[in-house]
Coordinates of C-alpha atoms in Angstrom, one line a residue:
Chain A
M1 CA -7.8 21.8 49.5
K2 CA -4.9 20.0 51.0
Q3 CA -7.1 17.0 51.8
K4 CA -8.5 16.9 48.2
R5 CA -5.1 17.0 46.7
T6 CA -4.0 13.8 48.4
N7 CA -7.2 12.2 47.4
S8 CA -6.9 12.8 43.7
L9 CA -4.9 9.7 42.9
S10 CA -7.2 7.5 44.8
N11 CA -10.2 9.2 43.1
I12 CA -8.6 8.1 39.8
K13 CA -8.4 4.6 41.1
V14 CA -12.0 4.6 42.2
I15 CA -13.2 5.7 38.8
Q16 CA -11.1 3.1 37.1
E17 CA -12.5 0.4 39.3
E18 CA -16.0 1.7 38.6
I19 CA -15.4 1.4 34.8
V20 CA -13.9 -2.1 35.2
E21 CA -17.1 -3.1 37.1
E22 CA -19.3 -1.6 34.4
F23 CA -17.5 -3.5 31.7
E24 CA -17.6 -6.8 33.7
M25 CA -21.3 -6.8 33.2
F26 CA -20.9 -7.6 29.5
D27 CA -20.3 -11.1 28.1
D28 CA -18.9 -10.3 24.7
W29 CA -16.9 -7.8 22.8
M30 CA -20.0 -6.5 21.0
Q31 CA -21.7 -5.4 24.2
R32 CA -18.5 -3.8 25.3
Y33 CA -18.2 -1.9 22.1
E34 CA -21.8 -0.8 22.3
Y35 CA -21.2 0.5 25.8
M36 CA -18.1 2.3 24.7
I37 CA -20.1 4.0 21.9
E38 CA -22.7 4.9 24.6
L39 CA -20.0 6.4 26.8
G40 CA -18.8 8.4 23.8
K41 CA -22.1 10.2 23.8
S42 CA -21.4 11.5 27.3
L43 CA -18.0 12.9 26.4
P44 CA -17.6 16.6 27.5
L45 CA -17.3 18.1 24.1
I46 CA -14.5 20.4 23.2
D47 CA -15.5 23.9 22.3
E48 CA -15.5 24.4 18.5
Q49 CA -12.9 27.2 18.8
Y50 CA -10.4 24.6 20.1
K51 CA -11.0 22.1 17.3
T52 CA -7.7 23.2 15.6
E53 CA -4.9 21.4 13.9
E54 CA -2.7 22.0 17.0
N55 CA -5.1 20.2 19.2
I56 CA -5.3 17.1 17.0
I57 CA -3.6 14.1 18.6
K58 CA -1.0 12.7 16.2
G59 CA -1.0 8.9 15.6
C60 CA -4.7 8.3 15.3
Q61 CA -6.4 7.2 12.1
S62 CA -9.4 9.2 13.1
K63 CA -9.2 12.8 14.3
V64 CA -9.1 13.3 18.0
W65 CA -9.1 16.8 19.5
V66 CA -8.3 17.4 23.1
H67 CA -8.3 20.7 25.1
A68 CA -7.2 21.1 28.6
D69 CA -7.9 23.8 31.1
M70 CA -6.9 24.4 34.8
Q71 CA -9.7 25.0 37.2
D72 CA -9.2 25.2 41.0
G73 CA -6.0 23.3 40.8
K74 CA -7.4 20.5 38.6
V75 CA -7.0 19.7 34.9
V76 CA -10.3 19.7 33.0
F77 CA -10.3 18.0 29.7
T78 CA -12.7 18.3 26.8
A79 CA -12.4 16.4 23.6
D80 CA -14.1 15.1 20.4
S81 CA -13.4 12.7 17.6
D82 CA -14.9 12.1 14.1
A83 CA -15.0 8.3 14.8
I84 CA -17.4 7.1 17.4
I85 CA -15.3 4.2 18.8
T86 CA -12.4 6.6 19.3
K87 CA -14.8 9.0 20.9
G88 CA -15.8 6.2 23.3
I89 CA -12.1 5.6 24.1
I90 CA -11.3 9.2 24.8
A91 CA -14.5 9.5 26.8
I92 CA -13.3 6.7 29.1
L93 CA -9.9 8.3 29.5
I94 CA -11.4 11.7 30.2
R95 CA -13.8 10.3 32.8
V96 CA -10.7 9.0 34.6
F97 CA -8.4 11.9 34.2
S98 CA -10.5 15.0 34.0
N99 CA -11.1 17.0 37.2
Q100 CA -7.9 15.6 38.7
E101 CA -4.8 17.2 40.0
P102 CA -1.9 17.2 37.5
Q103 CA 0.4 15.2 39.7
A104 CA -2.2 12.5 40.2
I105 CA -2.7 12.3 36.4
L106 CA 1.0 11.9 36.0
D107 CA 1.2 9.2 38.7
A108 CA -1.8 7.2 37.6
N109 CA -1.3 4.0 35.7
T110 CA -3.6 2.8 33.0
D111 CA -3.8 -1.0 33.8
F112 CA -7.6 -0.8 33.8
I113 CA -7.6 -0.6 30.0
D114 CA -6.4 -4.2 30.0
E115 CA -9.1 -5.2 32.4
I116 CA -11.9 -3.8 30.3
G117 CA -10.8 -5.8 27.3
L118 CA -9.3 -3.0 25.3
K119 CA -5.7 -4.2 25.6
E120 CA -5.6 -4.7 21.8
H121 CA -5.8 -1.0 21.5
L122 CA -2.8 -0.4 23.6
S123 CA -0.3 -1.5 20.9
P124 CA 1.7 1.6 19.9
T125 CA 1.1 0.9 16.3
R126 CA -2.6 0.5 16.7
A127 CA -4.3 3.0 14.4
N128 CA -6.6 4.6 17.0
G129 CA -3.6 5.8 19.0
L130 CA -4.8 5.1 22.5
V131 CA -1.2 5.3 23.6
S132 CA -0.9 8.7 22.0
M133 CA -4.1 9.9 23.7
I134 CA -2.8 8.8 27.2
K135 CA 0.5 10.5 26.4
Q136 CA -1.2 13.7 25.4
L137 CA -3.3 13.9 28.5
K138 CA -0.3 13.3 30.6
M139 CA 1.6 16.0 28.7
Y140 CA -1.1 18.5 29.6
A141 CA -0.9 17.4 33.2
L142 CA 2.9 17.8 33.1
A143 CA 2.6 21.3 31.6
Y144 CA 0.2 22.4 34.4
Q145 CA 2.3 20.6 37.1
T146 CA 5.3 22.5 35.9
K147 CA 3.4 25.7 36.2
V148 CA 2.2 24.9 39.7
N149 CA 5.8 24.2 40.8
Chain B
M1 CA -22.2 -17.7 -9.0
E2 CA -20.6 -19.6 -11.8
L3 CA -16.9 -19.4 -11.1
S4 CA -14.6 -19.4 -14.0
N5 CA -11.9 -22.0 -14.6
L6 CA -10.5 -22.0 -11.2
D7 CA -10.5 -24.9 -8.6
I8 CA -11.1 -22.7 -5.6
E9 CA -11.0 -25.5 -3.1
K10 CA -7.6 -26.6 -4.4
I11 CA -6.3 -23.1 -4.4
R12 CA -7.4 -22.3 -0.9
A13 CA -5.6 -25.5 0.3
D14 CA -2.4 -24.0 -1.1
F15 CA -2.6 -21.1 1.4
P16 CA -2.1 -22.4 5.0
I17 CA -3.1 -19.0 6.6
L18 CA -6.6 -19.1 5.1
S19 CA -7.7 -21.8 7.5
R20 CA -6.9 -19.8 10.6
K21 CA -9.4 -18.0 12.8
V22 CA -9.3 -14.4 13.9
N23 CA -11.2 -13.3 17.0
G24 CA -13.1 -16.6 16.9
H25 CA -14.2 -16.3 13.3
P26 CA -12.8 -17.8 10.2
L27 CA -10.3 -15.3 8.7
V28 CA -11.7 -13.4 5.7
Y29 CA -8.7 -11.7 4.2
F30 CA -9.6 -8.7 2.1
D31 CA -6.5 -6.7 2.5
N32 CA -4.7 -8.2 -0.5
A33 CA -3.9 -4.8 -2.0
A34 CA -1.6 -4.2 1.0
T35 CA -0.1 -7.7 1.2
S36 CA -1.1 -10.9 -0.5
Q37 CA -1.0 -14.2 1.2
T38 CA 1.7 -16.8 0.6
P39 CA 1.1 -20.2 -1.0
K40 CA 2.8 -23.3 0.4
A41 CA 5.0 -23.5 -2.7
V42 CA 6.6 -20.2 -1.8
I43 CA 6.9 -21.0 1.9
D44 CA 8.5 -24.3 1.0
A45 CA 11.0 -22.5 -1.3
I46 CA 12.0 -20.3 1.7
V47 CA 12.4 -23.2 4.0
E48 CA 14.4 -25.2 1.4
Y49 CA 16.7 -22.3 0.9
Y50 CA 17.5 -22.0 4.6
E51 CA 17.7 -25.7 5.2
G52 CA 19.5 -26.6 2.1
Y53 CA 21.7 -24.0 0.4
N54 CA 21.8 -20.8 2.4
A55 CA 25.0 -19.1 1.2
N56 CA 26.2 -15.8 -0.2
I57 CA 26.0 -15.5 -3.9
H58 CA 28.1 -14.5 -6.9
R59 CA 31.4 -14.6 -5.0
G60 CA 31.9 -18.0 -3.4
V61 CA 33.7 -20.8 -5.1
H62 CA 32.1 -23.4 -2.9
S63 CA 29.1 -25.5 -4.0
L64 CA 26.5 -23.9 -1.7
S65 CA 27.3 -20.5 -3.0
Q66 CA 27.0 -21.8 -6.5
E67 CA 23.6 -23.4 -5.8
A68 CA 22.3 -20.2 -4.3
T69 CA 23.6 -18.1 -7.2
D70 CA 22.0 -20.4 -9.7
A71 CA 18.7 -20.3 -7.9
Y72 CA 18.8 -16.5 -7.6
E73 CA 19.7 -16.0 -11.2
E74 CA 17.0 -18.5 -12.2
A75 CA 14.5 -16.4 -10.3
R76 CA 15.7 -13.3 -12.3
E77 CA 15.2 -15.2 -15.5
T78 CA 11.7 -16.2 -14.4
I79 CA 10.9 -12.6 -13.7
R80 CA 12.4 -11.4 -17.0
A81 CA 10.3 -14.0 -18.9
H82 CA 7.2 -13.0 -16.9
F83 CA 7.5 -9.3 -17.8
N84 CA 8.9 -10.1 -21.2
A85 CA 12.0 -8.0 -20.7
Q86 CA 14.5 -8.3 -23.5
K87 CA 17.4 -9.0 -21.2
K88 CA 18.0 -10.5 -17.8
E89 CA 20.3 -7.5 -17.1
E90 CA 17.3 -5.2 -17.2
I91 CA 15.8 -6.9 -14.1
I92 CA 17.2 -5.3 -10.9
F93 CA 16.3 -6.9 -7.6
T94 CA 15.2 -4.3 -5.1
S95 CA 13.6 -4.4 -1.6
G96 CA 10.3 -3.4 -3.1
T97 CA 8.5 -0.8 -5.2
T98 CA 9.5 2.1 -3.0
H99 CA 13.2 1.2 -3.3
G100 CA 12.8 0.9 -7.1
I101 CA 11.2 4.3 -7.4
N102 CA 13.9 5.9 -5.2
L103 CA 16.6 4.3 -7.2
V104 CA 15.3 5.8 -10.4
A105 CA 14.6 9.2 -8.8
N106 CA 18.1 9.3 -7.4
G107 CA 19.5 8.4 -10.8
F108 CA 17.6 11.3 -12.4
A109 CA 19.0 13.9 -10.0
S110 CA 21.9 14.4 -12.4
E111 CA 19.6 14.4 -15.5
L112 CA 17.4 17.2 -14.5
K113 CA 17.9 20.9 -14.3
T114 CA 15.8 24.1 -13.5
G115 CA 13.1 24.5 -16.1
D116 CA 12.6 20.8 -16.6
E117 CA 9.2 19.3 -15.7
V118 CA 8.2 16.1 -14.1
I119 CA 4.6 14.8 -14.2
V120 CA 2.9 12.6 -11.6
S121 CA -0.7 11.7 -11.3
A122 CA -3.3 12.6 -8.7
L123 CA -3.8 8.9 -8.1
E124 CA -0.4 8.1 -6.8
H125 CA 0.7 6.4 -3.7
H126 CA 2.8 8.6 -1.4
S127 CA 5.8 6.5 -2.4
N128 CA 5.3 7.7 -6.0
I129 CA 4.9 11.4 -4.9
V130 CA 7.5 12.1 -2.2
P131 CA 10.6 10.8 -4.1
W132 CA 9.7 13.1 -7.0
Q133 CA 9.1 16.1 -4.8
M134 CA 12.5 15.5 -3.2
L135 CA 14.0 15.1 -6.7
C136 CA 12.4 18.4 -7.8
E137 CA 13.6 20.2 -4.7
K138 CA 17.1 19.0 -5.4
T139 CA 17.2 19.8 -9.1
G140 CA 14.9 22.8 -9.5
A141 CA 12.6 20.9 -11.8
Q142 CA 8.9 21.5 -11.5
L143 CA 6.3 18.9 -10.4
K144 CA 3.1 18.8 -12.4
V145 CA 0.0 16.7 -11.5
I146 CA -2.4 15.0 -13.8
P147 CA -5.8 15.7 -12.2
M148 CA -8.4 13.0 -11.5
T149 CA -12.1 12.9 -12.2
E150 CA -15.0 12.0 -9.9
S151 CA -15.0 8.4 -11.1
G152 CA -11.4 8.1 -10.0
E153 CA -9.9 8.1 -13.5
L154 CA -7.1 10.3 -14.8
D155 CA -8.0 13.3 -16.8
I156 CA -6.1 12.3 -20.0
E157 CA -6.9 15.6 -21.8
A158 CA -5.3 17.5 -19.0
F159 CA -2.3 15.2 -19.2
E160 CA -2.0 16.1 -22.9
D161 CA -2.0 19.7 -21.9
L162 CA 0.7 19.2 -19.3
L163 CA 3.0 17.5 -21.7
N164 CA 5.5 19.8 -23.4
K165 CA 9.1 19.8 -24.6
N166 CA 10.3 20.5 -21.0
T167 CA 8.7 17.3 -19.7
K168 CA 11.5 15.0 -18.9
L169 CA 9.7 12.3 -16.8
V170 CA 6.3 10.9 -16.3
F171 CA 5.3 8.8 -13.3
V172 CA 2.0 7.0 -13.1
N173 CA 0.7 3.9 -11.4
H174 CA -0.6 1.1 -13.6
V175 CA -3.4 0.6 -11.0
S176 CA -4.4 3.0 -8.2
N177 CA -3.9 1.4 -4.8
A178 CA -6.7 3.4 -3.2
L179 CA -9.4 3.0 -5.8
G180 CA -8.3 0.1 -8.1
T181 CA -8.5 2.2 -11.3
V182 CA -6.6 0.7 -14.2
N183 CA -4.9 3.7 -15.9
P184 CA -4.4 3.9 -19.6
I185 CA -0.6 3.5 -19.4
Q186 CA -0.1 2.5 -23.0
K187 CA -1.5 5.9 -24.1
I188 CA 0.5 7.7 -21.4
I189 CA 3.7 6.0 -22.4
T190 CA 3.2 6.7 -26.2
D191 CA 2.3 10.3 -25.7
A192 CA 5.2 11.0 -23.2
H193 CA 7.7 9.4 -25.6
Q194 CA 6.5 11.6 -28.4
K195 CA 7.6 14.6 -26.3
G196 CA 10.9 12.9 -25.5
A197 CA 10.0 12.2 -21.8
A198 CA 10.8 8.9 -20.0
V199 CA 8.1 7.0 -18.2
L200 CA 8.1 5.1 -15.0
I201 CA 5.1 2.9 -14.2
D202 CA 4.4 1.8 -10.6
G203 CA 3.1 -1.7 -11.2
A204 CA 2.8 -2.7 -7.6
Q205 CA -1.0 -2.9 -7.6
A206 CA -1.3 -4.1 -11.2
A207 CA 1.2 -7.0 -11.1
P208 CA -0.9 -9.4 -9.0
H209 CA -3.7 -9.1 -11.6
I210 CA -2.3 -8.0 -14.9
K211 CA 0.6 -9.4 -16.8
A212 CA 2.5 -6.4 -18.1
D213 CA 4.7 -6.9 -21.2
V214 CA 7.3 -4.2 -20.9
Q215 CA 8.5 -4.5 -24.5
A216 CA 5.0 -4.2 -25.9
L217 CA 4.4 -1.2 -23.6
D218 CA 7.8 0.3 -24.5
V219 CA 7.9 1.5 -20.9
D220 CA 11.2 2.8 -19.6
F221 CA 10.9 1.7 -16.0
Y222 CA 8.4 -0.7 -14.4
V223 CA 8.5 -1.4 -10.6
V224 CA 6.8 -4.1 -8.6
S225 CA 6.8 -5.7 -5.1
G226 CA 7.0 -9.4 -4.3
H227 CA 4.7 -9.3 -1.4
K228 CA 1.7 -8.2 -3.4
M229 CA 2.3 -11.1 -5.8
C230 CA 2.1 -14.0 -3.3
G231 CA 5.9 -13.6 -2.7
P232 CA 7.7 -12.6 0.5
T233 CA 8.0 -9.1 1.8
G234 CA 11.3 -7.2 1.4
V235 CA 11.9 -8.0 -2.3
G236 CA 10.8 -6.4 -5.5
V237 CA 12.0 -5.7 -9.0
L238 CA 12.8 -2.7 -11.1
Y239 CA 12.7 -3.3 -14.8
G240 CA 14.6 -0.6 -16.7
K241 CA 15.5 -0.4 -20.3
E242 CA 19.2 -1.2 -20.7
E243 CA 20.1 2.1 -22.2
W244 CA 18.6 3.9 -19.2
L245 CA 20.1 1.7 -16.6
N246 CA 23.5 2.2 -18.2
K247 CA 23.0 5.9 -18.2
L248 CA 21.9 6.3 -14.6
P249 CA 24.5 6.4 -11.8
P250 CA 24.5 3.7 -9.1
Y251 CA 22.2 4.2 -6.2
Q252 CA 24.2 2.7 -3.4
G253 CA 27.9 2.0 -3.1
G254 CA 29.2 -1.3 -1.7
G255 CA 30.2 -4.8 -2.5
E256 CA 28.7 -6.7 -5.4
M257 CA 28.3 -3.5 -7.5
I258 CA 32.0 -2.8 -8.3
D259 CA 34.3 -3.8 -11.0
Q260 CA 37.7 -2.5 -9.7
V261 CA 38.3 -0.6 -6.5
T262 CA 41.3 1.5 -5.7
F263 CA 41.3 4.6 -3.4
E264 CA 41.8 6.7 -6.6
K265 CA 38.9 5.4 -8.5
T266 CA 36.3 2.7 -8.5
T267 CA 34.7 1.3 -11.7
Y268 CA 31.3 -0.1 -11.5
A269 CA 30.1 -3.6 -12.3
G270 CA 27.9 -4.1 -15.3
L271 CA 24.1 -4.6 -15.2
P272 CA 22.3 -5.7 -13.1
H273 CA 25.0 -5.7 -10.4
K274 CA 25.7 -2.0 -10.6
F275 CA 22.4 -1.4 -8.8
E276 CA 22.6 -4.4 -6.5
A277 CA 25.1 -3.3 -3.9
G278 CA 25.6 -5.5 -0.9
T279 CA 24.2 -8.9 -0.1
P280 CA 20.7 -9.0 -1.6
N281 CA 17.6 -10.7 -0.2
I282 CA 18.7 -13.9 -1.8
C283 CA 16.0 -16.1 -0.3
G284 CA 13.4 -13.4 -1.1
G285 CA 14.4 -13.2 -4.7
I286 CA 14.3 -17.0 -5.1
A287 CA 10.9 -17.2 -3.4
F288 CA 9.6 -14.3 -5.5
G289 CA 10.5 -16.3 -8.6
K290 CA 8.5 -19.3 -7.2
A291 CA 5.5 -17.0 -6.5
I292 CA 5.5 -15.8 -10.1
D293 CA 5.6 -19.5 -11.3
Y294 CA 2.7 -20.2 -9.0
L295 CA 0.6 -17.3 -10.4
N296 CA 1.4 -18.3 -14.0
E297 CA 0.4 -21.9 -13.3
I298 CA -3.1 -20.6 -12.4
G299 CA -2.9 -18.1 -15.3
F300 CA -3.4 -14.4 -15.2
E301 CA -6.4 -14.5 -17.5
T302 CA -8.1 -17.0 -15.1
I303 CA -7.1 -14.9 -12.1
A304 CA -8.5 -11.7 -13.7
A305 CA -11.8 -13.3 -14.8
Y306 CA -12.4 -14.8 -11.4
E307 CA -11.5 -11.6 -9.5
H308 CA -13.7 -9.6 -11.8
E309 CA -16.6 -11.9 -10.8
L310 CA -15.8 -11.3 -7.1
L311 CA -15.7 -7.6 -7.7
T312 CA -19.0 -7.5 -9.5
Y313 CA -20.7 -9.7 -6.9
A314 CA -19.3 -7.7 -4.0
T315 CA -20.1 -4.3 -5.6
A316 CA -23.8 -5.4 -6.1
Q317 CA -24.1 -6.7 -2.5
L318 CA -22.5 -3.7 -0.9
L319 CA -24.6 -1.2 -2.8
E320 CA -27.7 -2.9 -1.4
I321 CA -26.7 -1.4 2.0
E322 CA -28.3 2.0 2.4
G323 CA -25.8 4.8 2.6
V324 CA -22.9 3.0 0.9
K325 CA -20.9 5.1 -1.4
I326 CA -18.2 3.5 -3.5
Y327 CA -15.2 5.6 -4.5
G328 CA -13.5 4.7 -7.8
T329 CA -16.1 3.7 -10.3
S330 CA -13.9 3.4 -13.4
K331 CA -15.0 0.7 -15.9
E332 CA -11.5 -0.6 -15.9
K333 CA -10.6 -1.5 -12.3
T334 CA -9.0 -4.4 -10.4
A335 CA -10.8 -6.2 -7.6
V336 CA -10.7 -3.3 -5.1
I337 CA -13.7 -1.6 -3.5
S338 CA -13.1 1.6 -1.6
F339 CA -16.2 2.7 0.2
N340 CA -17.8 4.6 3.1
I341 CA -21.2 4.5 4.7
E342 CA -22.8 7.8 5.1
G343 CA -22.2 9.3 8.5
I344 CA -19.9 6.6 9.7
H345 CA -16.1 6.9 10.0
P346 CA -14.2 4.2 8.0
Y347 CA -12.1 3.5 11.1
D348 CA -15.2 2.5 13.1
I349 CA -16.3 0.1 10.4
G350 CA -12.8 -1.5 10.1
T351 CA -12.6 -2.0 13.9
I352 CA -16.0 -3.7 14.2
I353 CA -15.6 -6.0 11.2
D354 CA -12.1 -7.0 12.4
K355 CA -13.9 -8.4 15.5
L356 CA -15.8 -10.6 13.1
G357 CA -12.6 -11.9 11.5
I358 CA -12.6 -9.6 8.5
A359 CA -9.4 -7.9 7.5
V360 CA -9.8 -4.8 5.4
R361 CA -7.8 -1.6 5.2
T362 CA -9.1 1.7 6.5
G363 CA -7.6 5.1 6.3
H364 CA -6.2 7.2 3.5
H365 CA -4.2 4.3 1.9
C366 CA -1.1 6.4 1.6
A367 CA -3.0 8.4 -1.1
Q368 CA -4.1 11.6 0.8
P369 CA -4.5 13.7 -2.4
I370 CA -7.3 11.3 -3.5
M371 CA -9.0 11.6 -0.1
D372 CA -8.7 15.4 -0.2
Y373 CA -10.3 15.3 -3.7
Y374 CA -13.3 13.5 -2.3
K375 CA -13.2 15.5 0.9
I376 CA -13.2 12.4 3.1
P377 CA -10.9 11.3 5.9
G378 CA -10.4 7.9 4.3
T379 CA -12.3 4.9 3.1
V380 CA -12.8 1.2 3.9
R381 CA -10.9 -0.7 1.3
A382 CA -11.8 -4.3 0.5
S383 CA -9.4 -5.9 -2.0
F384 CA -9.9 -9.4 -3.3
S385 CA -7.6 -12.0 -4.6
F386 CA -8.2 -15.2 -6.6
Y387 CA -8.2 -17.3 -3.3
N388 CA -11.2 -15.4 -1.9
T389 CA -14.8 -16.6 -2.3
K390 CA -18.3 -15.5 -2.8
E391 CA -19.1 -16.9 0.7
E392 CA -16.4 -14.7 2.2
I393 CA -18.0 -11.7 0.5
D394 CA -21.3 -12.7 2.1
A395 CA -19.7 -12.8 5.5
F396 CA -18.1 -9.4 4.8
V397 CA -21.4 -7.8 3.8
Q398 CA -23.1 -9.3 6.8
A399 CA -20.3 -7.9 9.0
V400 CA -20.6 -4.4 7.4
K401 CA -24.4 -4.5 8.0
R402 CA -23.8 -5.4 11.6
A403 CA -21.3 -2.6 12.0
K404 CA -23.7 -0.2 10.5
I405 CA -26.4 -1.0 13.0
M406 CA -23.9 -0.7 15.9
L407 CA -22.5 2.6 14.6
S408 CA -25.6 4.4 13.5

């Protein structure tokens, strides 16, 4: 358990590198978006009972619901969105952050977003609210971390 | 397509921004209902102001101040003539439509009491709902809503039923921003007046396409924004009948709007200055005047005819795509198409076609009640202007088809 704990942050980095490598295979934006849409299909879907108003992330033009749970010291995220590009974006974030320890989630940076060519979505005014999504995932991590402490 | 009396090549050359590329593709700008593009004549007016005679107005004795004052007041006269207001004093410069609406709503706070009624329409922009809700909360007046129909028109019979002797104010937009519906404002104004109610028309969406004659309409207030009429952002106009403007209290206190100030009592300046506290957007006002000159040189009839052709063409092309549903199918509408493709979120379509250089608006268009009516999260809204072309519509339709394939 102790061993795993220290590995969580490097796990996140490994997954981020994997994603960057996957996106490097594509030459143009269209293939990247198509892949993102594909990734959206693998999103661990939020249980219908959690698709509530409170679980909607504010600041997105489309609806994004996120639910978090603590399992064996790790935060497990599930989510859904009514827009498929947004679903792809949240799927990428969840692939990185789900099943990780709260402190690692809090410590992780999100530079990989830039590297996979989604930097344009990082603008805080951008309608899809990628920034809001990251913030929300980290908020959950912070809440669980506070509980652990 | 036979394009009416409009030299499109010459007009496009007037708009420097139209030659730029976005994401590697020629820009196709179909978000005109949010902000129109700016012709060189208006950009030049802005540059000339700052390079040649930038100074504060109305107070300075020096030449620059006089030149700036003259140009600003000349713009007011241009705008007065354009809307056919009786007097220049009835033209109040504002920062935009929202400011104009708030100015009137604030003024009416002292006019309303519990039991009074205020009518708005279901087709309003949030900026024409929220100030009235706030006004009603403050005064105890009741807010009533004219319902809309499936085609995106106002239910005028229902409006007649809502009108009664307690109705003090009616607020309706001339054209719906989300759907493009042209509302029967003449009838609304006449009927409201018969019950003794005042009428404010939000002309923000109409003004780029329809030349409103405020005297013929006999409207009490008419508000517009410069940035939707090829002018700069941050400037607009409130037209108000002189008797109303004299009656309403000032909105903001400050310089420019006073007559005499002592600590015991301040008397206010006459119209229009009573409502123009502080240093106004001088350059914006002047440039707005130039924008109106520019539009009038082309001619509103020519603009309307051309845009109608674009609307008809684009509607037919879009409807050929399977699954497309257009919201707002009124016979009387401006060149706005609000649509969705079955099973696809508007945000997804907007994102993909942006990658292809096409600028549209997606979302609820600040008109959530309309989206609630149709039970949709939003729409894709393409809004055309006289500088757009049939070729751009072709590129847009191609892009939508491509998006549909990717997103299905």
